[in-house]
Amino acid sequence: MKILLLEDEALLRRNIVSYLRKKGFDVVEFEDGKTLLESVNLYDYDAFILDINVPNFNGFEILEFIKNNDPKMLVILMSAYTETKDVLNGFKLGCADYLKKPFGLEELEVRLTKALGQDESSIIKINDKYKYDLSSRELR
């Protein structure tokens, strides 16, 4: 699974990338919305994880752009914006989930795998390095 991560906070971005890669995801990272929009083919990704408060184009604007081009694309928002109006706006624009910061990396993984439809009951753990997903017929 190829995931695009948009997060401007360097330490958090590194931690998320490291964690998701250890879990078998291919992660491409960006720190600002403009660079993301200028250099990405949206169709190269299975899902997007977007911080809302980033330089140039914010996460809401990126979400809206993605949904206008591919309404079925999976997008998870994450933000320190915890007011109900912000959460509702994210869902109104089409996000699959909304994570309020701070959050645990395991919580992000669970929400991502659920949103992707990867139910753990369809995963066969071969050893510490390999897992086989029966539903997608994918070895990770």
PDB file of C-alpha atoms in Angstrom:
ATOM      1  CA  MET A   1       0.000   0.000   0.000  1.00  0.00           C
ATOM      2  CA  LYS A   2       1.363   3.383  -1.004  1.00  0.00           C
ATOM      3  CA  ILE A   3       0.520   6.218   1.391  1.00  0.00           C
ATOM      4  CA  LEU A   4       1.119   9.946   0.949  1.00  0.00           C
ATOM      5  CA  LEU A   5       1.757  11.844   4.188  1.00  0.00           C
ATOM      6  CA  LEU A   6       1.485  15.632   4.469  1.00  0.00           C
ATOM      7  CA  GLU A   7       2.863  16.912   7.792  1.00  0.00           C
ATOM      8  CA  ASP A   8       4.955  20.035   8.355  1.00  0.00           C
ATOM      9  CA  GLU A   9       6.211  19.127  11.829  1.00  0.00           C
ATOM     10  CA  ALA A  10       9.493  17.298  11.064  1.00  0.00           C
ATOM     11  CA  LEU A  11       9.692  15.086  14.167  1.00  0.00           C
ATOM     12  CA  LEU A  12       6.104  13.900  13.915  1.00  0.00           C
ATOM     13  CA  ARG A  13       6.493  13.310  10.179  1.00  0.00           C
ATOM     14  CA  ARG A  14       9.642  11.195  10.713  1.00  0.00           C
ATOM     15  CA  ASN A  15       7.933   9.175  13.452  1.00  0.00           C
ATOM     16  CA  ILE A  16       4.843   8.474  11.351  1.00  0.00           C
ATOM     17  CA  VAL A  17       6.924   7.533   8.289  1.00  0.00           C
ATOM     18  CA  SER A  18       9.188   5.247  10.317  1.00  0.00           C
ATOM     19  CA  TYR A  19       6.272   3.549  12.070  1.00  0.00           C
ATOM     20  CA  LEU A  20       4.203   2.984   8.923  1.00  0.00           C
ATOM     21  CA  ARG A  21       7.212   1.669   6.977  1.00  0.00           C
ATOM     22  CA  LYS A  22       7.883  -0.843   9.762  1.00  0.00           C
ATOM     23  CA  LYS A  23       4.266  -1.938   9.354  1.00  0.00           C
ATOM     24  CA  GLY A  24       4.803  -2.603   5.655  1.00  0.00           C
ATOM     25  CA  PHE A  25       3.465   0.594   4.071  1.00  0.00           C
ATOM     26  CA  ASP A  26       5.285   2.470   1.325  1.00  0.00           C
ATOM     27  CA  VAL A  27       5.184   6.101   2.524  1.00  0.00           C
ATOM     28  CA  VAL A  28       5.988   9.261   0.567  1.00  0.00           C
ATOM     29  CA  GLU A  29       6.226  12.405   2.666  1.00  0.00           C
ATOM     30  CA  PHE A  30       5.659  16.111   2.095  1.00  0.00           C
ATOM     31  CA  GLU A  31       5.837  19.106   4.409  1.00  0.00           C
ATOM     32  CA  ASP A  32       3.844  21.691   2.455  1.00  0.00           C
ATOM     33  CA  GLY A  33       0.768  21.642   0.264  1.00  0.00           C
ATOM     34  CA  LYS A  34       2.213  23.489  -2.711  1.00  0.00           C
ATOM     35  CA  THR A  35       5.102  21.049  -3.171  1.00  0.00           C
ATOM     36  CA  LEU A  36       2.666  18.163  -2.869  1.00  0.00           C
ATOM     37  CA  LEU A  37       0.342  19.530  -5.558  1.00  0.00           C
ATOM     38  CA  GLU A  38       3.212  20.423  -7.899  1.00  0.00           C
ATOM     39  CA  SER A  39       4.936  17.056  -7.774  1.00  0.00           C
ATOM     40  CA  VAL A  40       2.352  14.331  -7.194  1.00  0.00           C
ATOM     41  CA  ASN A  41       0.214  12.171  -9.411  1.00  0.00           C
ATOM     42  CA  LEU A  42      -2.755  11.537  -7.096  1.00  0.00           C
ATOM     43  CA  TYR A  43      -3.470   8.210  -8.758  1.00  0.00           C
ATOM     44  CA  ASP A  44      -0.126   6.765  -7.590  1.00  0.00           C
ATOM     45  CA  TYR A  45      -1.410   6.442  -4.004  1.00  0.00           C
ATOM     46  CA  ASP A  46      -3.820   4.187  -2.152  1.00  0.00           C
ATOM     47  CA  ALA A  47      -4.461   6.698   0.638  1.00  0.00           C
ATOM     48  CA  PHE A  48      -3.550  10.149   1.914  1.00  0.00           C
ATOM     49  CA  ILE A  49      -2.874  11.256   5.483  1.00  0.00           C
ATOM     50  CA  LEU A  50      -3.059  15.044   5.652  1.00  0.00           C
ATOM     51  CA  ASP A  51      -2.323  17.504   8.415  1.00  0.00           C
ATOM     52  CA  ILE A  52      -4.651  20.488   8.136  1.00  0.00           C
ATOM     53  CA  ASN A  53      -2.379  23.282   9.307  1.00  0.00           C
ATOM     54  CA  VAL A  54       0.496  23.201   6.789  1.00  0.00           C
ATOM     55  CA  PRO A  55       2.148  25.943   4.704  1.00  0.00           C
ATOM     56  CA  ASN A  56       0.812  27.160   1.351  1.00  0.00           C
ATOM     57  CA  PHE A  57      -2.241  24.948   0.699  1.00  0.00           C
ATOM     58  CA  ASN A  58      -3.810  23.575   3.888  1.00  0.00           C
ATOM     59  CA  GLY A  59      -5.152  20.063   4.407  1.00  0.00           C
ATOM     60  CA  PHE A  60      -8.764  21.093   3.782  1.00  0.00           C
ATOM     61  CA  GLU A  61      -7.788  22.584   0.409  1.00  0.00           C
ATOM     62  CA  ILE A  62      -5.764  19.498  -0.531  1.00  0.00           C
ATOM     63  CA  LEU A  63      -8.657  17.230   0.535  1.00  0.00           C
ATOM     64  CA  GLU A  64     -11.062  19.224  -1.620  1.00  0.00           C
ATOM     65  CA  PHE A  65      -8.679  19.015  -4.598  1.00  0.00           C
ATOM     66  CA  ILE A  66      -8.271  15.242  -4.177  1.00  0.00           C
ATOM     67  CA  LYS A  67     -12.013  14.629  -3.886  1.00  0.00           C
ATOM     68  CA  ASN A  68     -12.736  16.783  -6.950  1.00  0.00           C
ATOM     69  CA  ASN A  69     -10.336  14.602  -8.961  1.00  0.00           C
ATOM     70  CA  ASP A  70     -11.093  11.212  -7.385  1.00  0.00           C
ATOM     71  CA  PRO A  71     -14.155  11.098  -5.093  1.00  0.00           C
ATOM     72  CA  LYS A  72     -13.342   7.546  -3.962  1.00  0.00           C
ATOM     73  CA  MET A  73      -9.780   8.317  -2.793  1.00  0.00           C
ATOM     74  CA  LEU A  74      -9.194   7.548   0.881  1.00  0.00           C
ATOM     75  CA  VAL A  75      -8.107  10.594   2.891  1.00  0.00           C
ATOM     76  CA  ILE A  76      -7.495  10.745   6.635  1.00  0.00           C
ATOM     77  CA  LEU A  77      -7.124  14.171   8.220  1.00  0.00           C
ATOM     78  CA  MET A  78      -5.089  14.815  11.345  1.00  0.00           C
ATOM     79  CA  SER A  79      -5.010  18.072  13.224  1.00  0.00           C
ATOM     80  CA  ALA A  80      -4.656  19.963  16.451  1.00  0.00           C
ATOM     81  CA  TYR A  81      -7.927  21.621  15.393  1.00  0.00           C
ATOM     82  CA  THR A  82     -10.305  19.799  17.714  1.00  0.00           C
ATOM     83  CA  GLU A  83     -13.407  21.962  17.495  1.00  0.00           C
ATOM     84  CA  THR A  84     -16.520  20.248  16.210  1.00  0.00           C
ATOM     85  CA  LYS A  85     -16.805  22.691  13.287  1.00  0.00           C
ATOM     86  CA  ASP A  86     -13.378  21.618  11.995  1.00  0.00           C
ATOM     87  CA  VAL A  87     -14.145  17.909  12.317  1.00  0.00           C
ATOM     88  CA  LEU A  88     -17.504  18.382  10.588  1.00  0.00           C
ATOM     89  CA  ASN A  89     -15.863  20.394   7.818  1.00  0.00           C
ATOM     90  CA  GLY A  90     -13.386  17.554   7.220  1.00  0.00           C
ATOM     91  CA  PHE A  91     -16.163  14.987   6.921  1.00  0.00           C
ATOM     92  CA  LYS A  92     -18.259  17.353   4.782  1.00  0.00           C
ATOM     93  CA  LEU A  93     -15.317  17.635   2.372  1.00  0.00           C
ATOM     94  CA  GLY A  94     -15.063  13.835   2.219  1.00  0.00           C
ATOM     95  CA  CYS A  95     -12.417  12.590   4.634  1.00  0.00           C
ATOM     96  CA  ALA A  96     -12.676   8.950   5.718  1.00  0.00           C
ATOM     97  CA  ASP A  97     -11.473   9.726   9.250  1.00  0.00           C
ATOM     98  CA  TYR A  98     -10.276  12.625  11.401  1.00  0.00           C
ATOM     99  CA  LEU A  99      -7.530  12.152  14.004  1.00  0.00           C
ATOM    100  CA  LYS A 100      -7.194  14.757  16.716  1.00  0.00           C
ATOM    101  CA  LYS A 101      -3.623  15.500  17.817  1.00  0.00           C
ATOM    102  CA  PRO A 102      -2.018  14.233  19.886  1.00  0.00           C
ATOM    103  CA  PHE A 103      -2.662  10.625  18.892  1.00  0.00           C
ATOM    104  CA  GLY A 104      -0.789   7.348  19.198  1.00  0.00           C
ATOM    105  CA  LEU A 105       0.852   5.823  16.155  1.00  0.00           C
ATOM    106  CA  GLU A 106      -0.968   2.556  16.799  1.00  0.00           C
ATOM    107  CA  GLU A 107      -4.268   4.456  16.636  1.00  0.00           C
ATOM    108  CA  LEU A 108      -3.254   5.898  13.259  1.00  0.00           C
ATOM    109  CA  GLU A 109      -2.393   2.406  12.003  1.00  0.00           C
ATOM    110  CA  VAL A 110      -5.730   0.966  13.168  1.00  0.00           C
ATOM    111  CA  ARG A 111      -7.732   3.774  11.586  1.00  0.00           C
ATOM    112  CA  LEU A 112      -5.739   3.509   8.355  1.00  0.00           C
ATOM    113  CA  THR A 113      -6.099  -0.261   8.037  1.00  0.00           C
ATOM    114  CA  LYS A 114      -9.821  -0.090   8.861  1.00  0.00           C
ATOM    115  CA  ALA A 115     -10.371   2.687   6.313  1.00  0.00           C
ATOM    116  CA  LEU A 116      -8.461   0.670   3.714  1.00  0.00           C
ATOM    117  CA  GLY A 117     -10.644  -2.332   4.496  1.00  0.00           C
ATOM    118  CA  GLN A 118      -7.778  -4.453   5.732  1.00  0.00           C
ATOM    119  CA  ASP A 119      -9.439  -6.451   8.446  1.00  0.00           C
ATOM    120  CA  GLU A 120      -6.899  -8.151  10.713  1.00  0.00           C
ATOM    121  CA  SER A 121      -8.908 -11.394  10.544  1.00  0.00           C
ATOM    122  CA  SER A 122      -7.804 -11.730   6.915  1.00  0.00           C
ATOM    123  CA  ILE A 123      -4.113 -11.334   7.817  1.00  0.00           C
ATOM    124  CA  ILE A 124      -1.911 -14.380   8.298  1.00  0.00           C
ATOM    125  CA  LYS A 125       1.268 -13.582  10.189  1.00  0.00           C
ATOM    126  CA  ILE A 126       4.071 -15.706   8.770  1.00  0.00           C
ATOM    127  CA  ASN A 127       6.829 -14.442  11.065  1.00  0.00           C
ATOM    128  CA  ASP A 128       8.072 -11.115  12.431  1.00  0.00           C
ATOM    129  CA  LYS A 129       8.924  -9.959   8.900  1.00  0.00           C
ATOM    130  CA  TYR A 130       6.080 -11.210   6.707  1.00  0.00           C
ATOM    131  CA  LYS A 131       2.288 -11.066   6.649  1.00  0.00           C
ATOM    132  CA  TYR A 132      -0.070 -12.343   3.988  1.00  0.00           C
ATOM    133  CA  ASP A 133      -3.382 -10.562   3.423  1.00  0.00           C
ATOM    134  CA  LEU A 134      -5.991 -13.054   2.202  1.00  0.00           C
ATOM    135  CA  SER A 135      -8.403 -10.356   1.023  1.00  0.00           C
ATOM    136  CA  SER A 136      -5.931  -8.458  -1.160  1.00  0.00           C
ATOM    137  CA  ARG A 137      -3.644 -11.453  -1.838  1.00  0.00           C
ATOM    138  CA  GLU A 138      -0.699  -9.322  -0.850  1.00  0.00           C
ATOM    139  CA  LEU A 139       2.512 -10.393   0.887  1.00  0.00           C
ATOM    140  CA  ARG A 140       3.978  -7.709   3.131  1.00  0.00           C
TER     141      ARG A 140
END
